[in-house]
mmCIF file of C-alpha atoms in Angstrom:
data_model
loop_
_atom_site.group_PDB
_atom_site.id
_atom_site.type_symbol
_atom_site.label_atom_id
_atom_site.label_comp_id
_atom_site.label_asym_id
_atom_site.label_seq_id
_atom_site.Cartn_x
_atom_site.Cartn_y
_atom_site.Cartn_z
ATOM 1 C CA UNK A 1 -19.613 -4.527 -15.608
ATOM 2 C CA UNK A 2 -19.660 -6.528 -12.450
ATOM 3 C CA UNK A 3 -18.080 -4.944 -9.374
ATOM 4 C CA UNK A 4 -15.400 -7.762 -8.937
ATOM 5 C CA UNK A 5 -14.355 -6.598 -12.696
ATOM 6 C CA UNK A 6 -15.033 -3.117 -11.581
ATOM 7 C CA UNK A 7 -12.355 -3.367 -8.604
ATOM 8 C CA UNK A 8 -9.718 -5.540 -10.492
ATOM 9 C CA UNK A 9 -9.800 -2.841 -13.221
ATOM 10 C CA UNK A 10 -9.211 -0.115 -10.758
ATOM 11 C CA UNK A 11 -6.221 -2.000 -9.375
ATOM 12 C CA UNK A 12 -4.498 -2.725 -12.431
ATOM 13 C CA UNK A 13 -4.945 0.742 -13.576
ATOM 14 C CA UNK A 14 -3.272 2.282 -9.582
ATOM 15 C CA UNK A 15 -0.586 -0.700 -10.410
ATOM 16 C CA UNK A 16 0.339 0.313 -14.003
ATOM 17 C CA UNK A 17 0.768 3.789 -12.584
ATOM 18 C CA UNK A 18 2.945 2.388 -10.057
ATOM 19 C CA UNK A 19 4.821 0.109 -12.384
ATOM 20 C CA UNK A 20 5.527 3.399 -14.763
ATOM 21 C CA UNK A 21 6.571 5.429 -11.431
ATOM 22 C CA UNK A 22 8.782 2.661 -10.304
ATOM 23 C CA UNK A 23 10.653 2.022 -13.291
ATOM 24 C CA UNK A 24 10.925 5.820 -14.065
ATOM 25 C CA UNK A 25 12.717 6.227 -10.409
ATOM 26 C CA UNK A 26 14.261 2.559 -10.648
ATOM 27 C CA UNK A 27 12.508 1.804 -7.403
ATOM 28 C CA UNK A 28 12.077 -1.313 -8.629
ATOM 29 C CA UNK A 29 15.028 -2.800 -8.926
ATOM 30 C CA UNK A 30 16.830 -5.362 -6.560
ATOM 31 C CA UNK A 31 16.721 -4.532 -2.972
ATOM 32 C CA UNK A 32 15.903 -1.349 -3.582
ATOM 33 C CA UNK A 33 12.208 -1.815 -3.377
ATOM 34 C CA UNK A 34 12.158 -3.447 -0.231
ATOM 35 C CA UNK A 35 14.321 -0.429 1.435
ATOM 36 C CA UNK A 36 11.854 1.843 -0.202
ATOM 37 C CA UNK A 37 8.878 -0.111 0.816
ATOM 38 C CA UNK A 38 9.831 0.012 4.652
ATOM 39 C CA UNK A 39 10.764 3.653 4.696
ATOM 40 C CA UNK A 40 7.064 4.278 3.495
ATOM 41 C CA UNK A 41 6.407 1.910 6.332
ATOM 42 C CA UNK A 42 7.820 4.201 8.435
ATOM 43 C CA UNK A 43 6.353 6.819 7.812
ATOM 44 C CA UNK A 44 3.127 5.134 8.038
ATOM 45 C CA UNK A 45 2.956 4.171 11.369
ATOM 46 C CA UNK A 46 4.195 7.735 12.380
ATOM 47 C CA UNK A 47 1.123 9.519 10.786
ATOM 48 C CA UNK A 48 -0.752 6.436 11.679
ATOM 49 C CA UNK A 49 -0.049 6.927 15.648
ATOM 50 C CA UNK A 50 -0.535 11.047 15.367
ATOM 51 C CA UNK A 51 -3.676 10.449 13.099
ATOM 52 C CA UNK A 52 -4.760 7.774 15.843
ATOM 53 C CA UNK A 53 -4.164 9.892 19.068
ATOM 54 C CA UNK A 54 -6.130 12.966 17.524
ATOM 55 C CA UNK A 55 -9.297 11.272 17.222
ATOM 56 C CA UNK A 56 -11.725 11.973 19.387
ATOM 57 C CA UNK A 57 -13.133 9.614 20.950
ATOM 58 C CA UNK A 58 -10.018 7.192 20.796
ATOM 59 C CA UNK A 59 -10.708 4.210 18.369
ATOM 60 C CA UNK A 60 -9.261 1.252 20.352
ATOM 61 C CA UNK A 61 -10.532 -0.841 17.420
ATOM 62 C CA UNK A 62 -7.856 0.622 14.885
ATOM 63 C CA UNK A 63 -4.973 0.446 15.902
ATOM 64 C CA UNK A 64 -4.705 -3.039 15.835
ATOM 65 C CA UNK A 65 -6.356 -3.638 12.765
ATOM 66 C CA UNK A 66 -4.003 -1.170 11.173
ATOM 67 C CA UNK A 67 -0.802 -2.551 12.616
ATOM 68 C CA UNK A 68 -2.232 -6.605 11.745
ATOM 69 C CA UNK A 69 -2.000 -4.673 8.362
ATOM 70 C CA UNK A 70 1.258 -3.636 8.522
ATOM 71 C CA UNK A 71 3.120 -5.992 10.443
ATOM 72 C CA UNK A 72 2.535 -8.430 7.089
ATOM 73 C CA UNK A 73 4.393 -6.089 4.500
ATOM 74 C CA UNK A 74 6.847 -4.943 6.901
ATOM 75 C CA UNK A 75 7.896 -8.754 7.727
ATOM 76 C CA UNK A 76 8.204 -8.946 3.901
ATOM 77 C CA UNK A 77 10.394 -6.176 3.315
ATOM 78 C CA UNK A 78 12.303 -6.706 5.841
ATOM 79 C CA UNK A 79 13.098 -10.606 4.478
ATOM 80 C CA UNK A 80 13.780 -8.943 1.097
ATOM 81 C CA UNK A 81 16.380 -6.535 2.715
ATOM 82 C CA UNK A 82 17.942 -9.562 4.818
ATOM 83 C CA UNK A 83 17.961 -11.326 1.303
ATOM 84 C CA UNK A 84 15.399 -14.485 2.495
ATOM 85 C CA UNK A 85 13.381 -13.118 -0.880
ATOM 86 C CA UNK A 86 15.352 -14.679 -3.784
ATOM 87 C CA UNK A 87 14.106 -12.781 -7.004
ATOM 88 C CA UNK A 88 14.449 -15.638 -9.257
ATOM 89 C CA UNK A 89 11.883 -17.280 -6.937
ATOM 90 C CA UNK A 90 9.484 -14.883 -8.280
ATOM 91 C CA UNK A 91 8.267 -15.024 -11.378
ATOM 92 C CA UNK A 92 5.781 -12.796 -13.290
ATOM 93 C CA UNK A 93 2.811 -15.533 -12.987
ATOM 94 C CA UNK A 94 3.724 -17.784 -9.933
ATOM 95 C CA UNK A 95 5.651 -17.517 -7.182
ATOM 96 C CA UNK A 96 7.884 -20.872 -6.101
ATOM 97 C CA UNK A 97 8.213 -19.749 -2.179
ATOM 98 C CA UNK A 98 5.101 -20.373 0.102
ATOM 99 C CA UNK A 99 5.709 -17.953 2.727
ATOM 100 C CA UNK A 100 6.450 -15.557 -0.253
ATOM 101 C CA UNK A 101 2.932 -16.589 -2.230
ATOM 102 C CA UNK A 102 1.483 -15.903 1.164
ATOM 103 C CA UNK A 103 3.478 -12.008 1.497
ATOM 104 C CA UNK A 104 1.996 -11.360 -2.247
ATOM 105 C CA UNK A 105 -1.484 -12.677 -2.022
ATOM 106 C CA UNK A 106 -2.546 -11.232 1.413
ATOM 107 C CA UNK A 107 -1.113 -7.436 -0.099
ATOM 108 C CA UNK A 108 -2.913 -8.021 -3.318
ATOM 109 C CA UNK A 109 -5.948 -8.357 -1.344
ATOM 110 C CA UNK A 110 -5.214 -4.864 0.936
ATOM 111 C CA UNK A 111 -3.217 -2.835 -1.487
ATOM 112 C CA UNK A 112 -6.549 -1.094 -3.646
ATOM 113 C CA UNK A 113 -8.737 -0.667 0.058
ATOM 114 C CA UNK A 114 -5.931 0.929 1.869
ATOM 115 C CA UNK A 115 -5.679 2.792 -1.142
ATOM 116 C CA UNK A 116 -8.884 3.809 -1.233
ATOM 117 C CA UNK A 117 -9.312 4.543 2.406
ATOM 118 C CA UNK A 118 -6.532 7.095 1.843
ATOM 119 C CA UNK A 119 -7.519 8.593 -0.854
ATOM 120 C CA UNK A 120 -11.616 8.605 1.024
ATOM 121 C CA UNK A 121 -9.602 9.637 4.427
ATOM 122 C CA UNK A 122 -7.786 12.940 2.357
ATOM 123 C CA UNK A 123 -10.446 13.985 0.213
ATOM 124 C CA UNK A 124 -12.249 14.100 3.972
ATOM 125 C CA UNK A 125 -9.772 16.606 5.368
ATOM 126 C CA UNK A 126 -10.114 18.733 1.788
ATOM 127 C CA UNK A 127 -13.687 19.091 2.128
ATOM 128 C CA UNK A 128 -13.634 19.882 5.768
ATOM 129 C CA UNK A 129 -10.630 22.735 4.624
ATOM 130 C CA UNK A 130 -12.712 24.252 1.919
ATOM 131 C CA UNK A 131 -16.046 24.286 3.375
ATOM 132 C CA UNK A 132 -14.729 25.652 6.609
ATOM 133 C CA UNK A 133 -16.041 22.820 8.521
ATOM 134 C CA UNK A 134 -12.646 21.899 10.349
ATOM 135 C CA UNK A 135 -13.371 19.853 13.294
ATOM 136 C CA UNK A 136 -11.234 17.524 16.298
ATOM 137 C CA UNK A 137 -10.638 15.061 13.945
ATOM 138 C CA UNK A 138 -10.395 16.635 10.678
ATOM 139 C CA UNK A 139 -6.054 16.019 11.352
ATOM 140 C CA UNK A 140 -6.497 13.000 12.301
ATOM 141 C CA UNK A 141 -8.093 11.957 8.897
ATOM 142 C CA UNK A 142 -5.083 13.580 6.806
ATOM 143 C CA UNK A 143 -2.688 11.603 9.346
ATOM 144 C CA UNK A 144 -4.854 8.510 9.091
ATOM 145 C CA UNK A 145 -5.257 9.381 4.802
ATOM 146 C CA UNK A 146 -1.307 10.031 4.030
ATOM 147 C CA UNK A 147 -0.662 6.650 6.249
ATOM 148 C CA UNK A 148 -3.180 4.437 4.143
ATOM 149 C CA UNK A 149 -1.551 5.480 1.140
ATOM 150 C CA UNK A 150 1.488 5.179 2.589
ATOM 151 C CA UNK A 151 1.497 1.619 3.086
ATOM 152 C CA UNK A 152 -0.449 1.394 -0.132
ATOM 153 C CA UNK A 153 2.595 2.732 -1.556
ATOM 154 C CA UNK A 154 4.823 0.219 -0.087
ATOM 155 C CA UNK A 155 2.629 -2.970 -1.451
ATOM 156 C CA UNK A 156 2.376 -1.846 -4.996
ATOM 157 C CA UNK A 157 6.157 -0.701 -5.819
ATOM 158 C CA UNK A 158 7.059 -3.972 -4.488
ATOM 159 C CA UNK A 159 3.925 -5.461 -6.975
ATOM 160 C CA UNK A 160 5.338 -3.727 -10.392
ATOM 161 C CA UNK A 161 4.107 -5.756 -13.250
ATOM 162 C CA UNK A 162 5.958 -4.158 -16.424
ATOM 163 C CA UNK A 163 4.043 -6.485 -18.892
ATOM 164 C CA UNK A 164 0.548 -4.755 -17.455
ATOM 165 C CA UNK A 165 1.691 -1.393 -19.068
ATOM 166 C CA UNK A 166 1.463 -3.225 -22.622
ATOM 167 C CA UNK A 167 -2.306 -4.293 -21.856
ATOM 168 C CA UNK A 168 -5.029 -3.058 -23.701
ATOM 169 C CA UNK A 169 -7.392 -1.420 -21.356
#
């Protein structure tokens, strides 16, 4: 298996568990996910500023690659809550609005590494906890980890594809 398979399997298998959550909670429905979406915003950029000023020596380098990252989804939810997202201009394959097209493709692209970083960024503070190796930034990574997955969070409730829980894997 190639590792552009490799990484478009992972992501459809983190969506579909997304798509199950969403539609268990109805977080997908409407507005809803939009008002969901930038509360996890929210509390993303509060861990991400504590994770960020506990780091020693201060990364100048990302913070603003982390609020470039953010800034995107939280323009798009906050068109969706304003109601300049249209659902019927979405459709499962396509989407008919450009600046929309642009909203979905960019967090398709960021959704599985952010992810990922979280998931590399908590599993960082865990093994620092249980080997007794806590250091100045161990913190900082669980800030840094919860607000990955945080804004993770945000791009794929907003991404449910119901149809994708019906594929084979």
């Amino acid at each position: 298996m190639k590792l552009q398979e490799l990484i478009k399997q992972t992501d459809e298998e983190v969506l579909a568990q997304y798509t199950k959550l969403s539609r268990k909670l109805k977080l997908d429905e409407g507005k809803r996910k939009y008002y969901i979406g930038l509360a996890l915003q929210f509390f993303s950029l509060v861990n991400i500023c504590i994770g960020i000023q506990q780091l020693s020596p201060k990364n100048i380098i990302l913070d603003p690659l982390i609020i470039i990252t953010m800034c995107v989804d939280e323009m798009y939810n906050l068109k969706g809550i304003l109601g300049s997202i249209k659902e019927e201009e979405i459709s499962e394959n396509r989407v008919i609005n450009e600046e929309v097209e642009f909203y979905k493709n960019y967090n398709r692209k960021i959704r599985l590494p952010l992810f990922a970083a979280g998931v590399g960024f908590i599993g960082k503070y865990v093994y620092d906890v249980f080997s007794n190796n806590l250091d100045e930034n161990s913190h900082a990574y669980l800030q840094i980890g919860i607000a990955s997955i945080s804004q993770a969070s945000s791009i794929y409730i907003k991404d449910t594809y119901p149809k994708l829980l019906n594929k084979k894997p």
